[in-house]
Amino acid sequence: MTIDHSKDRTELDVAIVGAGVSGLYALHRLRALGYRVRVYEQGGDAGGTWYWNRYPGCRCDVESLEYSYSFDETLEQEWHWPERYGTQPEILRYVNHVVDRYNLRKDIVFNCPITAATFDEETDQWQLSTGGGERIASRFCIMATGNLSTPRVPDYEGLDSFQGKWYHTGQWPHDGVDFTGLRVGVIGTGSSGVQSIPIIAGQASRLHVFQRTPQFSLPARNGPMDSDKETAHKAAYRSHREAALDTPFGMSGHPPPTQSALDISDEERQAAYEAKWAEGGSISFLYAYTDLLINKAANDTAADFVRDKIRQTVNDPKVAEKLIPHDHPIGTKRLILDSGYFETYNQDHVTLVDVREAPIERFTPEGLRTADGNEYELDAVVFATGFDAMTGALRNIALDNGAGLTIQDKWSNGPRCFMGLAMAGFPNLFMITGPQSPSVKAQMILGGEQHSDWIAEFLEYMRLNDVTRFEVEQKAEDDWVLHNNDIADSTLYPLANSWYVGANVPGKPRVFMPYVGGFNRYKKACDELAEKGYPGLRLSRYDEMSDVAD
Ligand code: NA7
């Protein structure tokens, strides 16, 4: 991209890319500090994940009283969440309420993808281009582009010829899809598949689920909000929020475990798992013992408990065995919460097809064919096949540092970031919940707030010190990447072929992307960085005279 020094371009202090929950809060926070800020969003409205993922059954797996903004006590008191876990429509309604309440819309440009971004060494500014050809110059750029925002449809031969309709869960039509009476195929059994399959089964005349990898899933035990619980939670909201900051996953209400799963009797452990199973929720289950995610033998006790539950739920033992995961420790792929998922396979019109055994060979005009020669006639196909997670959105932008380094080159062997917030070689560029930050391993709204607050304080520090540019020192980034990898390697996470390591995208370098040292530990590192005057970040000011001479 050529640098645009003309005057007919938007001039900003901070350009934010993405109007999801993080970008919205960053806008609110930075605008209040007096910065000229604007958000650029490719979607037609705000909400990010909750704007795009409108598939049936889409719901957050974090309880609604936790999965909400904490920055305004009035907001958290006045909003009523009708269910234990927020549905997509409810969360989107909440996001829009926030947008309107804080008058954010006036500084957001919708339907406006940022297609290119180049750093201008001469002026210490980012030069951004939009899909519509607008040019923006901004001192700082914040990529709030989301972790699961680049949907992936596998490259199946013949898909063009398929005469039915097909959908991706992450790009669901706004007016919904009625599957009544249709022969439907769902490909993929991650959270999106597991959440939508029971509902699609309720409409379809015939449902085939094409499963490559069975996944562990626990009952969500969703239901109407318990009003006593809501009242008590709201009465102590501040202490809940503070407690959440001091947990590994950014959520309150889960006392830290004190024992190894291997230090107690089988009976006691079984009773504990039963209680967690009855309570619902993934954190509660995985946080039952100190070592479920670091010791395979401990993990096996939890995995076996869930395997038995699947056997007890699914009537046909052969189908049950196919639904039972054996290739990864429980919790090392995102542990799913469901509402009646395994029970769905007890319905006569629902069939599980193992595409690990016989992969999908191609689509045909009538449906699809698997490698064992079976043909499946389908009227509609749902791709619940996930995302190019954590790096996809940024890599889709023609992003370069103006000195020959592109993001594609920088991340050719996997993402490298300093605390998931910034990168060596890309001055004045921030990420919110980027790779190598807790991101998807912590409550995302809390993570977005924490990152935005940290960025806001850093910008204030630079303003106070008359600085126009920051750069991450290479050593600081290398040390952080090493630290991130060391922590991941001390856990069971790398044992799974998950999107955490990019395994779902053919050819993607296998690197463990989220920081799993705990949100609390991570936040402490961020706070210390600020307290110590930002070691590892080189600060400078451009020479205005030379700029004028240009
Ligand atoms: P996920 O969790 O990445 O799940 C995608 C599913 O699609 C998973 O079962 C994949 O199997 C399957 N998949 C992907 N590609 C194929 C092909 N080519 N053939 C067959 N099956 C395939 O995405 P979700 O949208 O469900 O959830 C994403 C996150 O959103 C979730 O973790 C929560 O954090 C919320 P695989 O396991 O790769 O073998």
PDB file of C-alpha atoms in Angstrom, residues 311-465:
ATOM      1  CA  ARG A 311     -22.848 -44.509  27.495  1.00  0.00           C
ATOM      2  CA  GLN A 312     -25.741 -44.115  29.932  1.00  0.00           C
ATOM      3  CA  THR A 313     -27.452 -41.466  27.788  1.00  0.00           C
ATOM      4  CA  VAL A 314     -27.214 -42.914  24.292  1.00  0.00           C
ATOM      5  CA  ASN A 315     -29.412 -45.979  23.768  1.00  0.00           C
ATOM      6  CA  ASP A 316     -27.464 -47.621  20.960  1.00  0.00           C
ATOM      7  CA  PRO A 317     -24.103 -48.778  22.366  1.00  0.00           C
ATOM      8  CA  LYS A 318     -22.428 -48.590  18.957  1.00  0.00           C
ATOM      9  CA  VAL A 319     -23.506 -44.982  18.493  1.00  0.00           C
ATOM     10  CA  ALA A 320     -22.449 -44.193  22.070  1.00  0.00           C
ATOM     11  CA  GLU A 321     -18.946 -45.570  21.429  1.00  0.00           C
ATOM     12  CA  LYS A 322     -18.636 -43.392  18.340  1.00  0.00           C
ATOM     13  CA  LEU A 323     -19.622 -40.340  20.372  1.00  0.00           C
ATOM     14  CA  ILE A 324     -17.038 -40.997  23.071  1.00  0.00           C
ATOM     15  CA  PRO A 325     -13.774 -39.062  22.712  1.00  0.00           C
ATOM     16  CA  HIS A 326     -10.555 -41.014  23.190  1.00  0.00           C
ATOM     17  CA  ASP A 327      -8.053 -38.871  21.342  1.00  0.00           C
ATOM     18  CA  HIS A 328      -7.667 -35.958  23.755  1.00  0.00           C
ATOM     19  CA  PRO A 329      -7.768 -35.325  27.504  1.00  0.00           C
ATOM     20  CA  ILE A 330     -11.009 -33.729  28.664  1.00  0.00           C
ATOM     21  CA  GLY A 331     -10.831 -29.934  28.671  1.00  0.00           C
ATOM     22  CA  THR A 332      -7.933 -29.709  26.217  1.00  0.00           C
ATOM     23  CA  LYS A 333     -10.392 -28.939  23.461  1.00  0.00           C
ATOM     24  CA  ARG A 334     -12.930 -26.323  24.503  1.00  0.00           C
ATOM     25  CA  LEU A 335     -15.227 -28.233  26.880  1.00  0.00           C
ATOM     26  CA  ILE A 336     -18.729 -27.875  25.492  1.00  0.00           C
ATOM     27  CA  LEU A 337     -21.950 -27.181  27.372  1.00  0.00           C
ATOM     28  CA  ASP A 338     -25.051 -28.654  25.786  1.00  0.00           C
ATOM     29  CA  SER A 339     -28.765 -28.966  26.218  1.00  0.00           C
ATOM     30  CA  GLY A 340     -29.848 -32.460  25.215  1.00  0.00           C
ATOM     31  CA  TYR A 341     -27.060 -33.141  22.715  1.00  0.00           C
ATOM     32  CA  PHE A 342     -26.346 -36.821  23.352  1.00  0.00           C
ATOM     33  CA  GLU A 343     -30.067 -37.538  23.806  1.00  0.00           C
ATOM     34  CA  THR A 344     -30.633 -36.347  20.227  1.00  0.00           C
ATOM     35  CA  TYR A 345     -29.027 -39.532  18.922  1.00  0.00           C
ATOM     36  CA  ASN A 346     -31.849 -41.576  20.471  1.00  0.00           C
ATOM     37  CA  GLN A 347     -34.240 -40.193  17.869  1.00  0.00           C
ATOM     38  CA  ASP A 348     -34.888 -42.490  14.922  1.00  0.00           C
ATOM     39  CA  HIS A 349     -34.472 -39.817  12.284  1.00  0.00           C
ATOM     40  CA  VAL A 350     -30.992 -38.785  13.543  1.00  0.00           C
ATOM     41  CA  THR A 351     -27.927 -40.638  12.267  1.00  0.00           C
ATOM     42  CA  LEU A 352     -24.312 -40.192  13.254  1.00  0.00           C
ATOM     43  CA  VAL A 353     -21.819 -40.608  10.422  1.00  0.00           C
ATOM     44  CA  ASP A 354     -18.184 -41.099  11.338  1.00  0.00           C
ATOM     45  CA  VAL A 355     -16.183 -39.106   8.789  1.00  0.00           C
ATOM     46  CA  ARG A 356     -12.913 -39.986  10.452  1.00  0.00           C
ATOM     47  CA  GLU A 357     -13.537 -43.576   9.310  1.00  0.00           C
ATOM     48  CA  ALA A 358     -14.848 -42.572   5.877  1.00  0.00           C
ATOM     49  CA  PRO A 359     -14.143 -38.902   5.098  1.00  0.00           C
ATOM     50  CA  ILE A 360     -16.434 -36.763   2.993  1.00  0.00           C
ATOM     51  CA  GLU A 361     -15.162 -37.305  -0.523  1.00  0.00           C
ATOM     52  CA  ARG A 362     -17.179 -34.723  -2.387  1.00  0.00           C
ATOM     53  CA  PHE A 363     -20.454 -32.915  -2.716  1.00  0.00           C
ATOM     54  CA  THR A 364     -22.867 -33.915  -5.442  1.00  0.00           C
ATOM     55  CA  PRO A 365     -25.942 -32.090  -6.767  1.00  0.00           C
ATOM     56  CA  GLU A 366     -28.091 -34.200  -4.425  1.00  0.00           C
ATOM     57  CA  GLY A 367     -25.939 -34.195  -1.311  1.00  0.00           C
ATOM     58  CA  LEU A 368     -22.558 -35.650  -0.483  1.00  0.00           C
ATOM     59  CA  ARG A 369     -20.570 -38.821  -0.823  1.00  0.00           C
ATOM     60  CA  THR A 370     -18.193 -40.367   1.696  1.00  0.00           C
ATOM     61  CA  ALA A 371     -15.068 -42.367   0.976  1.00  0.00           C
ATOM     62  CA  ASP A 372     -16.828 -45.697   1.664  1.00  0.00           C
ATOM     63  CA  GLY A 373     -19.101 -45.023  -1.305  1.00  0.00           C
ATOM     64  CA  ASN A 374     -22.175 -44.027   0.727  1.00  0.00           C
ATOM     65  CA  GLU A 375     -24.306 -41.237  -0.730  1.00  0.00           C
ATOM     66  CA  TYR A 376     -26.334 -38.926   1.502  1.00  0.00           C
ATOM     67  CA  GLU A 377     -29.236 -37.030  -0.038  1.00  0.00           C
ATOM     68  CA  LEU A 378     -29.583 -33.643   1.580  1.00  0.00           C
ATOM     69  CA  ASP A 379     -31.747 -30.570   1.162  1.00  0.00           C
ATOM     70  CA  ALA A 380     -29.580 -28.398   3.410  1.00  0.00           C
ATOM     71  CA  VAL A 381     -26.113 -28.560   4.909  1.00  0.00           C
ATOM     72  CA  VAL A 382     -24.871 -26.749   7.994  1.00  0.00           C
ATOM     73  CA  PHE A 383     -21.141 -26.215   8.236  1.00  0.00           C
ATOM     74  CA  ALA A 384     -20.368 -26.082  11.936  1.00  0.00           C
ATOM     75  CA  THR A 385     -16.734 -26.357  10.947  1.00  0.00           C
ATOM     76  CA  GLY A 386     -15.278 -23.575  13.048  1.00  0.00           C
ATOM     77  CA  PHE A 387     -12.875 -20.745  12.418  1.00  0.00           C
ATOM     78  CA  ASP A 388      -9.355 -19.838  11.469  1.00  0.00           C
ATOM     79  CA  ALA A 389      -9.020 -19.022  15.132  1.00  0.00           C
ATOM     80  CA  MET A 390      -6.955 -16.294  16.776  1.00  0.00           C
ATOM     81  CA  THR A 391      -4.836 -15.331  13.778  1.00  0.00           C
ATOM     82  CA  GLY A 392      -7.234 -15.524  10.811  1.00  0.00           C
ATOM     83  CA  ALA A 393      -8.736 -12.047  11.054  1.00  0.00           C
ATOM     84  CA  LEU A 394      -5.401 -10.239  11.192  1.00  0.00           C
ATOM     85  CA  ARG A 395      -3.806 -12.358   8.516  1.00  0.00           C
ATOM     86  CA  ASN A 396      -6.675 -11.445   6.195  1.00  0.00           C
ATOM     87  CA  ILE A 397      -5.634  -7.791   6.323  1.00  0.00           C
ATOM     88  CA  ALA A 398      -2.786  -6.559   4.101  1.00  0.00           C
ATOM     89  CA  LEU A 399      -0.948  -5.441   7.213  1.00  0.00           C
ATOM     90  CA  ASP A 400       2.662  -4.303   6.991  1.00  0.00           C
ATOM     91  CA  ASN A 401       5.020  -2.146   8.966  1.00  0.00           C
ATOM     92  CA  GLY A 402       6.075   0.114   6.103  1.00  0.00           C
ATOM     93  CA  ALA A 403       9.580  -1.314   6.277  1.00  0.00           C
ATOM     94  CA  GLY A 404       9.023  -4.557   4.435  1.00  0.00           C
ATOM     95  CA  LEU A 405       7.548  -6.757   7.139  1.00  0.00           C
ATOM     96  CA  THR A 406       4.043  -8.151   6.631  1.00  0.00           C
ATOM     97  CA  ILE A 407       1.939  -9.864   9.264  1.00  0.00           C
ATOM     98  CA  GLN A 408       1.911 -12.942   7.027  1.00  0.00           C
ATOM     99  CA  ASP A 409       5.727 -13.099   7.186  1.00  0.00           C
ATOM    100  CA  LYS A 410       5.870 -12.261  10.851  1.00  0.00           C
ATOM    101  CA  TRP A 411       3.463 -15.085  11.696  1.00  0.00           C
ATOM    102  CA  SER A 412       4.592 -17.564   9.068  1.00  0.00           C
ATOM    103  CA  ASN A 413       5.610 -20.022  11.792  1.00  0.00           C
ATOM    104  CA  GLY A 414       2.716 -19.132  14.076  1.00  0.00           C
ATOM    105  CA  PRO A 415       1.825 -15.968  15.973  1.00  0.00           C
ATOM    106  CA  ARG A 416       4.472 -14.134  17.975  1.00  0.00           C
ATOM    107  CA  CYS A 417       3.265 -11.370  20.259  1.00  0.00           C
ATOM    108  CA  PHE A 418       4.255  -9.491  23.345  1.00  0.00           C
ATOM    109  CA  MET A 419       1.622 -10.341  25.947  1.00  0.00           C
ATOM    110  CA  GLY A 420      -0.975 -10.667  23.212  1.00  0.00           C
ATOM    111  CA  LEU A 421      -1.099  -6.881  23.165  1.00  0.00           C
ATOM    112  CA  ALA A 422       1.492  -5.796  20.596  1.00  0.00           C
ATOM    113  CA  MET A 423       4.223  -7.120  18.319  1.00  0.00           C
ATOM    114  CA  ALA A 424       7.890  -6.415  17.643  1.00  0.00           C
ATOM    115  CA  GLY A 425       8.241  -4.760  14.245  1.00  0.00           C
ATOM    116  CA  PHE A 426       4.755  -3.216  14.290  1.00  0.00           C
ATOM    117  CA  PRO A 427       4.936   0.113  16.119  1.00  0.00           C
ATOM    118  CA  ASN A 428       1.808   1.746  17.542  1.00  0.00           C
ATOM    119  CA  LEU A 429      -0.303  -1.335  16.876  1.00  0.00           C
ATOM    120  CA  PHE A 430      -2.286  -2.983  19.649  1.00  0.00           C
ATOM    121  CA  MET A 431      -4.314  -6.144  19.716  1.00  0.00           C
ATOM    122  CA  ILE A 432      -7.108  -6.844  22.138  1.00  0.00           C
ATOM    123  CA  THR A 433      -7.083 -10.411  23.427  1.00  0.00           C
ATOM    124  CA  GLY A 434      -4.487 -11.329  20.820  1.00  0.00           C
ATOM    125  CA  PRO A 435      -2.555 -14.604  20.643  1.00  0.00           C
ATOM    126  CA  GLN A 436      -0.421 -15.288  23.725  1.00  0.00           C
ATOM    127  CA  SER A 437      -2.855 -13.478  25.986  1.00  0.00           C
ATOM    128  CA  PRO A 438      -5.500 -15.352  28.043  1.00  0.00           C
ATOM    129  CA  SER A 439      -8.095 -14.451  25.366  1.00  0.00           C
ATOM    130  CA  VAL A 440     -10.348 -17.468  24.832  1.00  0.00           C
ATOM    131  CA  LYS A 441      -9.199 -19.057  28.085  1.00  0.00           C
ATOM    132  CA  ALA A 442     -10.799 -16.339  30.187  1.00  0.00           C
ATOM    133  CA  GLN A 443     -14.104 -14.498  30.280  1.00  0.00           C
ATOM    134  CA  MET A 444     -13.834 -12.523  27.061  1.00  0.00           C
ATOM    135  CA  ILE A 445     -15.613  -9.329  28.130  1.00  0.00           C
ATOM    136  CA  LEU A 446     -13.419  -9.067  31.195  1.00  0.00           C
ATOM    137  CA  GLY A 447     -10.349  -9.698  29.036  1.00  0.00           C
ATOM    138  CA  GLY A 448     -11.442  -6.997  26.604  1.00  0.00           C
ATOM    139  CA  GLU A 449     -11.946  -4.528  29.430  1.00  0.00           C
ATOM    140  CA  GLN A 450      -8.599  -5.353  31.001  1.00  0.00           C
ATOM    141  CA  HIS A 451      -6.749  -4.939  27.696  1.00  0.00           C
ATOM    142  CA  SER A 452      -8.574  -1.710  26.829  1.00  0.00           C
ATOM    143  CA  ASP A 453      -7.858  -0.271  30.284  1.00  0.00           C
ATOM    144  CA  TRP A 454      -4.199  -1.220  29.995  1.00  0.00           C
ATOM    145  CA  ILE A 455      -3.970   0.374  26.542  1.00  0.00           C
ATOM    146  CA  ALA A 456      -5.753   3.511  27.788  1.00  0.00           C
ATOM    147  CA  GLU A 457      -3.266   3.908  30.648  1.00  0.00           C
ATOM    148  CA  PHE A 458      -0.341   3.344  28.325  1.00  0.00           C
ATOM    149  CA  LEU A 459      -1.641   5.942  25.858  1.00  0.00           C
ATOM    150  CA  GLU A 460      -2.002   8.392  28.733  1.00  0.00           C
ATOM    151  CA  TYR A 461       1.565   7.651  29.784  1.00  0.00           C
ATOM    152  CA  MET A 462       2.781   8.340  26.251  1.00  0.00           C
ATOM    153  CA  ARG A 463       0.729  11.530  26.004  1.00  0.00           C
ATOM    154  CA  LEU A 464       2.108  12.738  29.317  1.00  0.00           C
ATOM    155  CA  ASN A 465       5.650  12.018  28.165  1.00  0.00           C
TER     156      ASN A 465
END
